[in-house]
Coordinates of C-alpha atoms in Angstrom, one line a residue:
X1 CA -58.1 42.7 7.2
X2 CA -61.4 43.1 8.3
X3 CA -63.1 43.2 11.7
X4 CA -64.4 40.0 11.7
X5 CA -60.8 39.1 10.8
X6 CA -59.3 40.7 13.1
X7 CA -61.6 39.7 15.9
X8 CA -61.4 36.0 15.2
X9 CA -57.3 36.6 15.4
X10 CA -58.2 38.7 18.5
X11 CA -59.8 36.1 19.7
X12 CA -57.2 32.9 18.7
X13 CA -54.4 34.8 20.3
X14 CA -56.1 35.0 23.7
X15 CA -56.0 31.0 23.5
X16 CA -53.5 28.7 25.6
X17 CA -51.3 25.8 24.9
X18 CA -53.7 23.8 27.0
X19 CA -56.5 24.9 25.0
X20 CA -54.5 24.5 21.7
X21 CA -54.0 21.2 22.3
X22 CA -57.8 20.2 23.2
X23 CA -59.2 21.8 20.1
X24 CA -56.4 20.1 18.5
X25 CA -56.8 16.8 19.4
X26 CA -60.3 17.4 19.4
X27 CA -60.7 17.9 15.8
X28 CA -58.0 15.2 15.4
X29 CA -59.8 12.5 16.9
X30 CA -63.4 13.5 15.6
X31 CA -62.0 13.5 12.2
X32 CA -60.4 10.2 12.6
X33 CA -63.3 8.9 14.1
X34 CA -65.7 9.5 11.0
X35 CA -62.5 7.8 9.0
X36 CA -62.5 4.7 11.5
X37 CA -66.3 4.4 10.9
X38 CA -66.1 4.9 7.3
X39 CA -63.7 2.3 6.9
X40 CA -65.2 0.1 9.6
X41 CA -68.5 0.1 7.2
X42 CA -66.9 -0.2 3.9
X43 CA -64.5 -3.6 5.5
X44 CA -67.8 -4.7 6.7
X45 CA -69.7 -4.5 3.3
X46 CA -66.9 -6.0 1.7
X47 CA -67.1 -8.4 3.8
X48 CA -70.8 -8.8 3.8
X49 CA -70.8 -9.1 -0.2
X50 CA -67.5 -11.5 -0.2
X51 CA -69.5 -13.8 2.1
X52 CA -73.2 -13.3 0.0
X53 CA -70.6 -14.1 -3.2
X54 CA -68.4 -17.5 -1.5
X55 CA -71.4 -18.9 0.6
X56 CA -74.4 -17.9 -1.4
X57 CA -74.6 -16.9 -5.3
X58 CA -71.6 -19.4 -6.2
X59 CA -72.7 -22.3 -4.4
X60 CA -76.2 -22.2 -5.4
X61 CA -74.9 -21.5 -9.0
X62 CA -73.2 -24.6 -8.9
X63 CA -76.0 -26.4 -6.7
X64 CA -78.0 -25.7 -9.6
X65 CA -75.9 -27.1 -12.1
X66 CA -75.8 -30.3 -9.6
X67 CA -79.2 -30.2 -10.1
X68 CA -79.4 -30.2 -13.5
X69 CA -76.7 -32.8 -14.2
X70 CA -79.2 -35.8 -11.5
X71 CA -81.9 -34.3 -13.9
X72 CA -80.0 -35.2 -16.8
X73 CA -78.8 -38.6 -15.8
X74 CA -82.2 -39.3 -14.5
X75 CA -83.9 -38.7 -18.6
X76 CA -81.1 -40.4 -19.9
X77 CA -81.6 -43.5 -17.6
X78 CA -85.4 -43.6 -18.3
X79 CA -84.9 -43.0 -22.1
X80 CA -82.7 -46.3 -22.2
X81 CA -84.4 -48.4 -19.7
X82 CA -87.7 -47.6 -21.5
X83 CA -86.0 -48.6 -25.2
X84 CA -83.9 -51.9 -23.9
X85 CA -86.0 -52.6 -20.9
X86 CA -82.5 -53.1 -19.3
X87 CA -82.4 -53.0 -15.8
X88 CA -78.6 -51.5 -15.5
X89 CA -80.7 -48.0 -16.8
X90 CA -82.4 -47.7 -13.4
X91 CA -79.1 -46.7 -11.9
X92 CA -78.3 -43.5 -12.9
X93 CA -82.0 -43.1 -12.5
X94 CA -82.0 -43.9 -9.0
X95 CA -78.6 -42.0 -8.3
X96 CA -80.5 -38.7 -9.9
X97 CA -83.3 -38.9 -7.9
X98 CA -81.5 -39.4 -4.7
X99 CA -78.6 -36.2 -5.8
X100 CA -81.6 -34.4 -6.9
X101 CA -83.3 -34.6 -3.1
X102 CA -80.3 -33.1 -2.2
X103 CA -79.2 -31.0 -4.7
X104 CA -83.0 -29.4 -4.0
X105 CA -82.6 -29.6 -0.1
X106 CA -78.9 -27.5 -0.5
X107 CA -80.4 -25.0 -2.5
X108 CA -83.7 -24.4 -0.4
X109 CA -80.9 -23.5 2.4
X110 CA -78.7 -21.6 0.1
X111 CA -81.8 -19.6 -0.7
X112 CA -84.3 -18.7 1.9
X113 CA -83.7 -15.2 2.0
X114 CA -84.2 -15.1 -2.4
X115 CA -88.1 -15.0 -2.7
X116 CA -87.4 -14.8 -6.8
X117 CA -84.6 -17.9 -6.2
X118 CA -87.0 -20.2 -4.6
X119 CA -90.1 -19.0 -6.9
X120 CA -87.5 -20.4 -9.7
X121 CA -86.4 -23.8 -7.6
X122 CA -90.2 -24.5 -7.2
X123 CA -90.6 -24.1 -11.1
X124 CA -88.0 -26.7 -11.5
X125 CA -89.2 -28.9 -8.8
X126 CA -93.0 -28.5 -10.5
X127 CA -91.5 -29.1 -13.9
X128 CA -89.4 -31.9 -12.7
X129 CA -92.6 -33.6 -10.6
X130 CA -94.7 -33.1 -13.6
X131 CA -92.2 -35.1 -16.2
X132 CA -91.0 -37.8 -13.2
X133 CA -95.3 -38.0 -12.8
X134 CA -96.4 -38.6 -16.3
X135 CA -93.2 -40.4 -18.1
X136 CA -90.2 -41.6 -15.9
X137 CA -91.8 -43.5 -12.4
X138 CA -94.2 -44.7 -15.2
X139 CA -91.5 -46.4 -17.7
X140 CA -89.3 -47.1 -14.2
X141 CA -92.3 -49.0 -12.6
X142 CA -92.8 -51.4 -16.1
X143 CA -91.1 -55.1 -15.8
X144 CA -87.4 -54.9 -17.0
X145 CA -86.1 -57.6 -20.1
X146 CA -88.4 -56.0 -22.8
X147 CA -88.7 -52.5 -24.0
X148 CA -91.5 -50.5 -22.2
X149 CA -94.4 -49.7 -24.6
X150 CA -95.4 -46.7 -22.5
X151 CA -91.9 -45.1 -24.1
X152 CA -93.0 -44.8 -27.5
X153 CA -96.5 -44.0 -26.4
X154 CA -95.5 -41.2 -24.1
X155 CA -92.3 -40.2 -26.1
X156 CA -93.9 -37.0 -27.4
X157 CA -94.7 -36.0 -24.2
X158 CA -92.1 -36.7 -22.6
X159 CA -90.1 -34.9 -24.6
X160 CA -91.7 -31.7 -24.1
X161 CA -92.7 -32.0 -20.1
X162 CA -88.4 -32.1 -19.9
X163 CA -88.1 -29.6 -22.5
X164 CA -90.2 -27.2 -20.3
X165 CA -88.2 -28.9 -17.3
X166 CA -84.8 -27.7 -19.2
X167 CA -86.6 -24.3 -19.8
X168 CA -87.3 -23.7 -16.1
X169 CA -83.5 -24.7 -15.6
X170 CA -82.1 -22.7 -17.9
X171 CA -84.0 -19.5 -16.3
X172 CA -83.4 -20.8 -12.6
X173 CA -79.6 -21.0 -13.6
X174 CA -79.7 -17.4 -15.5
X175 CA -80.7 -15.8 -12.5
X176 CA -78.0 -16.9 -10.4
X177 CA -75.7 -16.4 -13.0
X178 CA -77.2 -12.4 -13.0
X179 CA -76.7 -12.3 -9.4
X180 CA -73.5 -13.7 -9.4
X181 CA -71.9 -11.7 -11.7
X182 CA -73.6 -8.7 -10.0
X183 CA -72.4 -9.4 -6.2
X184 CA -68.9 -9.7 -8.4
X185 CA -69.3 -6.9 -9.4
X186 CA -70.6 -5.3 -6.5
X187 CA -67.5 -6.9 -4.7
X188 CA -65.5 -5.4 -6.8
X189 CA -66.3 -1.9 -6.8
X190 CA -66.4 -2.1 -2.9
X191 CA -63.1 -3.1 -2.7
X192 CA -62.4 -0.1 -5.2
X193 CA -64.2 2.5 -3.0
X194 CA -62.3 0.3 0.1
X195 CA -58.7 1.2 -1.2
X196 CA -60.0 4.9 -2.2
X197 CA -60.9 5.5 1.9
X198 CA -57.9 3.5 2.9
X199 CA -55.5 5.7 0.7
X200 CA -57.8 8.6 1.7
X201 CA -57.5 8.1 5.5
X202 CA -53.7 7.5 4.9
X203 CA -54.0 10.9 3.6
X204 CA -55.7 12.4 6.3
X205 CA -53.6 10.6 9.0
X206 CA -50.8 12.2 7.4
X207 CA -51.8 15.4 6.6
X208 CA -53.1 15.7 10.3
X209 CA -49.2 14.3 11.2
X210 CA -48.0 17.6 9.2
X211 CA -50.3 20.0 11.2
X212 CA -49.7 18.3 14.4
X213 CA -46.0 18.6 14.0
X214 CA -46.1 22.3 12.2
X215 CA -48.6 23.3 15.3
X216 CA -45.9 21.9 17.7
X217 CA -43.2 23.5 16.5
X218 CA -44.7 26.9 15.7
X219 CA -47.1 27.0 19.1
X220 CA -44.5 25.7 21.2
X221 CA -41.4 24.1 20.2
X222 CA -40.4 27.1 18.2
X223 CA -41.6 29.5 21.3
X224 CA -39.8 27.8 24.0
X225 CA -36.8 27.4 21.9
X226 CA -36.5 31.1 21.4
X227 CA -36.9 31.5 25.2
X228 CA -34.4 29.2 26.0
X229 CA -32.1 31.3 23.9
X230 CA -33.1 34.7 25.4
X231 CA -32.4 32.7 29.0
X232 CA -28.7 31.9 27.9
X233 CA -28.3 34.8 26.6
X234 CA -29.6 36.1 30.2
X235 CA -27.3 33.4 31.7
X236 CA -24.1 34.2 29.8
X237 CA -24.2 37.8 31.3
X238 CA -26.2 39.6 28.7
X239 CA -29.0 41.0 31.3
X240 CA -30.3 43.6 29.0
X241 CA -31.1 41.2 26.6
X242 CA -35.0 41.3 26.3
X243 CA -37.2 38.4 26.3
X244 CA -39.7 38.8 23.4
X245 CA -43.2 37.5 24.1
X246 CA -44.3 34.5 21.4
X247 CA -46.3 31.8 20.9
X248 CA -49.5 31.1 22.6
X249 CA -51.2 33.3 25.9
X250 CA -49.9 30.9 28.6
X251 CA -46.3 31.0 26.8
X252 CA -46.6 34.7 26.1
X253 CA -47.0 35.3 30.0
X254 CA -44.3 33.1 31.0
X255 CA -42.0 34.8 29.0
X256 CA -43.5 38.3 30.4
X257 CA -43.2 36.8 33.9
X258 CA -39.3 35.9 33.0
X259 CA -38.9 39.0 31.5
X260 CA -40.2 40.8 34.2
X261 CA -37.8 38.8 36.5
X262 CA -35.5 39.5 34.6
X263 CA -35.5 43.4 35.2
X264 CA -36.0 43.5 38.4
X265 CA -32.6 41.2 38.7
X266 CA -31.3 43.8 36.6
X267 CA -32.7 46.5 39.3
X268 CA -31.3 44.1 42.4
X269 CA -27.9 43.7 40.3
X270 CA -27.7 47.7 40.0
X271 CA -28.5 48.2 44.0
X272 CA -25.5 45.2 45.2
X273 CA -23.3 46.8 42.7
X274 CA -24.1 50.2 44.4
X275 CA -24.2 48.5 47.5
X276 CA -21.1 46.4 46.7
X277 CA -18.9 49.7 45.8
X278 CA -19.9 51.9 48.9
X279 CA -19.0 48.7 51.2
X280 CA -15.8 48.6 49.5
X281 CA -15.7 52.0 49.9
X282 CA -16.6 51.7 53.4
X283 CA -14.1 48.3 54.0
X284 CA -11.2 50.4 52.5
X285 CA -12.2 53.2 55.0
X286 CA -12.0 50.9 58.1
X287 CA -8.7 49.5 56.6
X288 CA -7.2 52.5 56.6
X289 CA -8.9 53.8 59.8
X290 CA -7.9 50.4 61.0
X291 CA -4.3 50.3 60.1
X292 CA -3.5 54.3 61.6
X293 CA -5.3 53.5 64.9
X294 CA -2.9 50.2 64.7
X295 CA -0.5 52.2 64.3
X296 CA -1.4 54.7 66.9
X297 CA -1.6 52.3 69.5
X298 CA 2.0 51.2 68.8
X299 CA 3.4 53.8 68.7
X300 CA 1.7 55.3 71.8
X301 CA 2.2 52.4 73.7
X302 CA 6.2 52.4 72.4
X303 CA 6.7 56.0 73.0
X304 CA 4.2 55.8 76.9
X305 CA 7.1 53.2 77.3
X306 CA 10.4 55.7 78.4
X307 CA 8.2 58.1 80.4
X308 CA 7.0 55.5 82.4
X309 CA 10.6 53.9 83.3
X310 CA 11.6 57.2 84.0
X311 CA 8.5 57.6 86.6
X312 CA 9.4 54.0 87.8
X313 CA 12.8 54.6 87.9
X314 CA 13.1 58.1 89.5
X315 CA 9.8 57.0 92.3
X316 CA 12.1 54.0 93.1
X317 CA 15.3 56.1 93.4
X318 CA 13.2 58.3 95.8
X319 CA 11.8 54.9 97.4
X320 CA 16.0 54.1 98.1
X321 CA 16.8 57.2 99.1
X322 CA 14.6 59.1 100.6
X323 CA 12.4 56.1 102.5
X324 CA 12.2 56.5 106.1
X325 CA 13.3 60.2 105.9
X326 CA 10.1 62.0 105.0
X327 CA 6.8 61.7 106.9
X328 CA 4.5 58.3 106.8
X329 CA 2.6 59.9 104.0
X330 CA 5.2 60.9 102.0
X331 CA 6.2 57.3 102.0
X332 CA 3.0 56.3 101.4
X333 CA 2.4 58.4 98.3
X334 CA 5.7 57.4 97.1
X335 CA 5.0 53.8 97.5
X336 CA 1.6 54.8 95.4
X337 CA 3.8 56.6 92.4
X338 CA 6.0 53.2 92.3
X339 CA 2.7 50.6 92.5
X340 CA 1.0 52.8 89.6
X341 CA 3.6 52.8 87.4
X342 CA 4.4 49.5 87.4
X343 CA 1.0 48.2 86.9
X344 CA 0.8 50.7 83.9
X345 CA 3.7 49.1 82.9
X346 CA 2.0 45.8 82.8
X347 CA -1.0 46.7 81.4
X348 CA 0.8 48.4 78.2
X349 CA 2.7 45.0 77.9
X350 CA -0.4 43.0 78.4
X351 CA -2.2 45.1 76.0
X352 CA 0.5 44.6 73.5
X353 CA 0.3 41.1 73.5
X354 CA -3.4 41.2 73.6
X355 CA -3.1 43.0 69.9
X356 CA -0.9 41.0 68.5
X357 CA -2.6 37.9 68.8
X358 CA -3.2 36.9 65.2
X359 CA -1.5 39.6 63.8
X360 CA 2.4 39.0 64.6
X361 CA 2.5 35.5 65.7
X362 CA 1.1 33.5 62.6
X363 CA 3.6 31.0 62.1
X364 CA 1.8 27.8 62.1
X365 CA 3.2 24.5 62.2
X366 CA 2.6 21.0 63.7
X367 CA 2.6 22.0 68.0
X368 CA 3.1 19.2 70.2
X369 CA 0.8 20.6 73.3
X370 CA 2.1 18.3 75.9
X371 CA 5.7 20.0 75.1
X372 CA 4.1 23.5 74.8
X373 CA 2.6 22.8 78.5
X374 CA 5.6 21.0 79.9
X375 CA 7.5 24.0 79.4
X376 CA 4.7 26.4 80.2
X377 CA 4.9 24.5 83.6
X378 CA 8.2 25.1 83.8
X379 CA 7.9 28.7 83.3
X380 CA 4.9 29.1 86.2
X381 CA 7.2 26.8 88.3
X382 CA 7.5 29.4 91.2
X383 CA 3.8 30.2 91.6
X384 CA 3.4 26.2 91.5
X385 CA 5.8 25.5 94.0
X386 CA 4.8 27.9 96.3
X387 CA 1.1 27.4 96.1
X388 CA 1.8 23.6 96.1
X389 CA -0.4 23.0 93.2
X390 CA -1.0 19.4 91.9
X391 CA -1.2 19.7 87.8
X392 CA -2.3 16.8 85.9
X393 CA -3.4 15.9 81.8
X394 CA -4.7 13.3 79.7
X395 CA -1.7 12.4 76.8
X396 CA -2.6 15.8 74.7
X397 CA -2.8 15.8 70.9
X398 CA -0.4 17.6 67.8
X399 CA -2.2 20.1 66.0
X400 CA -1.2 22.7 63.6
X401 CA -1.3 26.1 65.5
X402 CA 0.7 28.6 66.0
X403 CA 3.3 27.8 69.3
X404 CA 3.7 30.7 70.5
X405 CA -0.2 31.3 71.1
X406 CA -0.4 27.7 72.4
X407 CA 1.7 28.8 75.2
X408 CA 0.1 31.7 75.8
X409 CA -3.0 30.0 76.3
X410 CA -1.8 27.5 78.9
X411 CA 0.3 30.3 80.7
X412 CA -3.0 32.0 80.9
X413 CA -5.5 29.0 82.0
X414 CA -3.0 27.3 84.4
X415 CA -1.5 30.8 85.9
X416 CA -5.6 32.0 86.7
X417 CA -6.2 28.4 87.8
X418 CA -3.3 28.5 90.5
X419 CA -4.0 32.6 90.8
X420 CA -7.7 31.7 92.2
X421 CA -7.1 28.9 94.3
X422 CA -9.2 28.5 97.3
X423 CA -7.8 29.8 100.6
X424 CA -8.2 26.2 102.9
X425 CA -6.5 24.2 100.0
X426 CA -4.1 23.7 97.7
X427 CA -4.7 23.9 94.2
X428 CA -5.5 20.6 92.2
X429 CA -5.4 20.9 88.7
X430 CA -6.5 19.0 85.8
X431 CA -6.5 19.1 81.9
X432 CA -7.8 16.6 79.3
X433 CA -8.5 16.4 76.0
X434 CA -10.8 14.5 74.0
X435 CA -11.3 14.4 70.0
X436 CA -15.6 15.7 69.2
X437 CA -15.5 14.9 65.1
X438 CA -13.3 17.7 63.8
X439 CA -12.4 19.3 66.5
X440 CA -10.5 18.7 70.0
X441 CA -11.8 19.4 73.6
X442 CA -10.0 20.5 76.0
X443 CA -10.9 21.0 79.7
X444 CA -9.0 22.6 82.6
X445 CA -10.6 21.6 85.9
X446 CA -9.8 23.0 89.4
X447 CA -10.6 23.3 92.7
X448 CA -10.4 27.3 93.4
X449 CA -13.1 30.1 94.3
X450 CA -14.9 29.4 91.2
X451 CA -17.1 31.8 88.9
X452 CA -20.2 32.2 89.6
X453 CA -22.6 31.3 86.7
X454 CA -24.1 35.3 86.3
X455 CA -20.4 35.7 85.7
X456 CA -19.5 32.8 82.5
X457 CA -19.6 35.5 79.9
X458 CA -18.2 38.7 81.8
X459 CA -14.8 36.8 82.5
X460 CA -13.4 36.9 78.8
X461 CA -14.6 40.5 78.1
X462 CA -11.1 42.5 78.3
X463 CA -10.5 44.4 81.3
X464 CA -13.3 43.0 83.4
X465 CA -12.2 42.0 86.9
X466 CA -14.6 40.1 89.3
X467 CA -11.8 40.8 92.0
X468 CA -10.3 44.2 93.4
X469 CA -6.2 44.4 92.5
X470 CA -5.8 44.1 96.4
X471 CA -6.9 40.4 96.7
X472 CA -5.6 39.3 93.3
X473 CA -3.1 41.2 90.8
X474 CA -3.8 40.9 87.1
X475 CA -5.0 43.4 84.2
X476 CA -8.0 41.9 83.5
X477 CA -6.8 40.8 79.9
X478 CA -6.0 36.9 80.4
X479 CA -9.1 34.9 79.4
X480 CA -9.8 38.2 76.8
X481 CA -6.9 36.4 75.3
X482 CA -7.2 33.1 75.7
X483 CA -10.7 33.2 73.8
X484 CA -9.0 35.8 70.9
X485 CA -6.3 32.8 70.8
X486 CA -9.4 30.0 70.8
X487 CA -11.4 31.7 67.9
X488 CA -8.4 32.4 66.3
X489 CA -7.2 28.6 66.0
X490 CA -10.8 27.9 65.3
X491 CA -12.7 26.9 68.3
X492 CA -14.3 28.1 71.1
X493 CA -14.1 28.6 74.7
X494 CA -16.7 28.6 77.7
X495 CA -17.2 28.3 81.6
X496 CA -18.6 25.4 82.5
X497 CA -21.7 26.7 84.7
X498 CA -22.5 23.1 86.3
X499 CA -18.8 22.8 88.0
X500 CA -19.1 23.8 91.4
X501 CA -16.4 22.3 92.9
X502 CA -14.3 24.9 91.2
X503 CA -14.0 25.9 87.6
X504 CA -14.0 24.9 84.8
X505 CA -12.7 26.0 81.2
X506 CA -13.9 24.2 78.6
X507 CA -12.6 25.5 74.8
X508 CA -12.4 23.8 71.1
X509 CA -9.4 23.8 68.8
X510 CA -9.1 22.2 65.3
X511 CA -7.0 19.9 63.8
X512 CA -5.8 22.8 61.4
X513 CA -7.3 26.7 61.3
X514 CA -10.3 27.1 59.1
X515 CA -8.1 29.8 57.4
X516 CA -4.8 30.9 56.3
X517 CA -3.2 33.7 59.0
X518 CA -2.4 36.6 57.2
X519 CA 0.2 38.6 58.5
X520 CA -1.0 41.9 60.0
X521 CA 0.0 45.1 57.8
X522 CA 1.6 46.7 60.6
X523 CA 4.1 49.6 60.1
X524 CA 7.6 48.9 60.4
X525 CA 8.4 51.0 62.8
X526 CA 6.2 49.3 65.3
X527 CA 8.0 46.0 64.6
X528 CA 10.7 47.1 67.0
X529 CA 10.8 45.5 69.8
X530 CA 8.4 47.5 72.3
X531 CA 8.6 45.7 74.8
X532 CA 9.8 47.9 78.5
X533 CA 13.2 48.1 79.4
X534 CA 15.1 47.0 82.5

């Protein structure tokens, strides 16, 4: 190939479908312009010479024949009115003179544009006037009943002013024969030439069909096929699978652009896969560390368990037996050893039932709350009766939750709701329940201390107490658990900040948990029962 080659294939490959096309359809339409004009010109000379043939050389070919035939008649009439002297003669006479007027008058239209045409009508006019001037209005003009005696006097004559009158005809009528057969056969070669550009452009029209398609299919069809099949490829897992660069620039650096995509999803897929196995790595890790500090805290809190009833136990034997024996402080540090180990006590079992919210309960089924909280009310029946609390609800819905949580989660909101009742009155209590779309919401009003607002998220963080144990007892662990209890069903729980006529808990449940409750993967040996002894 040489570098001329080369350069103009340089050059070509640099092109882009866009400018493919324009060239394309520019040479397209140029060349089937020149076609449309060709065969615009050659319908319009064939129709130029068909007219010239139909309106012009035929008609005055047979005008001229006309012509002749009134000339004829009018000889004919003269020669036997000028023999018989018999009036009937002077017809066809007459008649040819009048058909020759016109047969003259048609053919002086027919020819305006023929100087030779009307140099040969005015021959046969001349030649016509000059036998009409010295035989026929002569003989026509002489009495009728008795032959004319100019007839045989002027028969010589006459005979050769109409020969040269027939001459001049026959010349006249030559021509347009000539011309006729000429603009035949000018009409027909035209229509030859005609059908040769029609087939011709047929041709072309086709032939530029075949390249348009061929260009189509190698320039882009063909291209974006083959990228369509290195994308599934892509798509049905294969991301190694190159993407080879084809067809014109524009296509070319698509595909590059694709291609390029494509390795750096290749790169991202490598790092998420990493990233993907050191999380698993990482999630089995915290599983594990997970499940042995589960475990730890069971058993710790199982095995803190009989050391502390025997520091209960013994402190209260020494309480029985030895109060009001030993010195006021003696008592009073004895009377310390009992508190503290009861209220470690409580804590562990609060703290176990903290942990195994949504780990060991997790049967769910359909929970009629209003009997969960007419038997939580039963259970807090004491503290109500002695506070004197008033507890009213709105009619409270079924959902599917796990019941043993539910009653948690009154026992928890009712007992803090009587707990931190105000010191002038008794506690009036309140809960309804109203459905919001998907979910319920639940609110338990009352008229106790209150929380103040700096304090709406510090109450459900564990072991935060906005009291000392000396005005109220508690661990600290009750709304922890009612919102571990909330989110675990679901929903979500709040302090109303605007109620200041008390508190107010407001907290979502659904209909049925987002998610299934797994069972937690505890060991069995803390599924004994770990709860304290008597």
């Amino acid at each position: 190939m040489s570098g001329s080659t080369r350069a103009r294939a340089g050059a070509l490959s640099t092109w882009t479908t866009r400018r493919w096309l324009r060239v394309g359809a520019v040479v397209s339409l140029t060349a089937l312009a020149l076609l449309g004009v060709t065969g615009a010109w050659m319908l319009q000379r064939t129709g130029s010479i068909t007219e010239n043939l139909v309106n012009v050389k035929s008609p005055a070919l047979s005008t001229a024949l006309q012509l002749e035939s009134a000339l004829l008649n009018q000889e004919t009439g003269i020669r036997g009115y000028g023999l018989t002297g018999t009036a009937d003669f002077l017809t066809p006479y007459r008649q040819g003179l009048a058909d020759q007027t016109t047969s003259t008058e048609r053919l002086t239209q027919l020819l305006h544009d023929d100087a030779a045409g009307l140099k040969d009508l005015k021959a046969v006019r001349d030649a016509a006037e000059t036998w009409q001037a010295r035989v026929a209005r002569p003989i026509s003009a002489t009495p009728a009943g008795s032959p004319s005696p100019l007839a045989a006097v002027r028969a010589a004559e006459g005979k050769t002013d109409f020969d040269a009158l027939r001459a001049a005809l026959a010349g006249q009528q030559k021509r347009l024969r000539a011309e006729r057969t000429q603009a035949a056969g000018d009409l027909s070669s035209t229509m030859r030439l005609r059908n040769w550009v029609f087939a011709a452009i047929a041709v072309v029209i086709a032939v530029l069909s075949v390249l348009v398609f061929e260009g189509l299919r190698r320039g882009i069809t063909t291209p974006l096929g083959q990228l369509g099949a290195d994308a599934r490829a892509i798509a049905g897992g294969d991301f190694g699978h190159p993407i080879a660069p084809t067809g014109p620039a524009d296509l070319r650096r698509l595909s590059g652009e694709i291609d390029f995509m494509r390795r750096r999803l290749v790169r991202e897929l490598a790092f998420t896969e990493e990233a993907r196995v050191r999380l698993h790595a990482q999630a089995a890790d915290l599983q594990r560390s997970n499940a042995e500090l589960e475990q730890f805290a069971y058993v710790a809190s199982h095995d803190l368990q009989e050391p502390l009833r025997k520091v209960s136990s013994f402190t209260q034997l020494l309480q029985r037996r030895y109060g009001g024996q030993l010195d006021a402080r003696a008592d009073q540090y004895i009377d310390y050893a009992v508190d503290g180990a009861n209220r470690m006590q409580v804590l562990i079992s609060d703290l176990l039932d903290f942990s195994r919210v949504g780990r060991v309960h997790h049967e769910l089924q359909s929970v009629d709350l209003d009997a969960v909280l007419r038997q939580t009310l039963s259970t807090l029946s004491m503290s109500i009766e002695e506070s004197g609390a008033s507890i009213t609800h709105d009619p409270l819905p079924s959902l599917v939750a796990d019941p043993t949580q539910m009653g948690m989660l009154w026992q928890n909101l009712i007992g803090n709701a009587v707990k931190f009742r105000h010191p002038g009155r008794p506690p009036v209590i309140h809960i309804s329940a109203a459905e919001d779309g998907a979910l319920w919401r639940f609110t338990v009003t009352d008229n106790g201390i209150g929380i103040g607002p700096e304090y709406v998220d510090k109450v459900f963080v564990i072991f935060q107490r906005l009291h000392t144990k000396d005005a109220y007892d508690g661990s600290g662990i009750g709304l922890a658990m009612c919102k571990k209890i909330v989110e675990f069903h679901g929903g979500t729980i709040a302090v109303d900040p605007d109620y200041q006529d008390g508190a107010r808990i407001t907290f979502t449940l659904a209909s049925e948990p987002p998610r299934a409750i797994e069972p937690s993967a505890m060991p069995e040996a803390t599924r004994a029962d770990t709860e304290p002894g008597p």
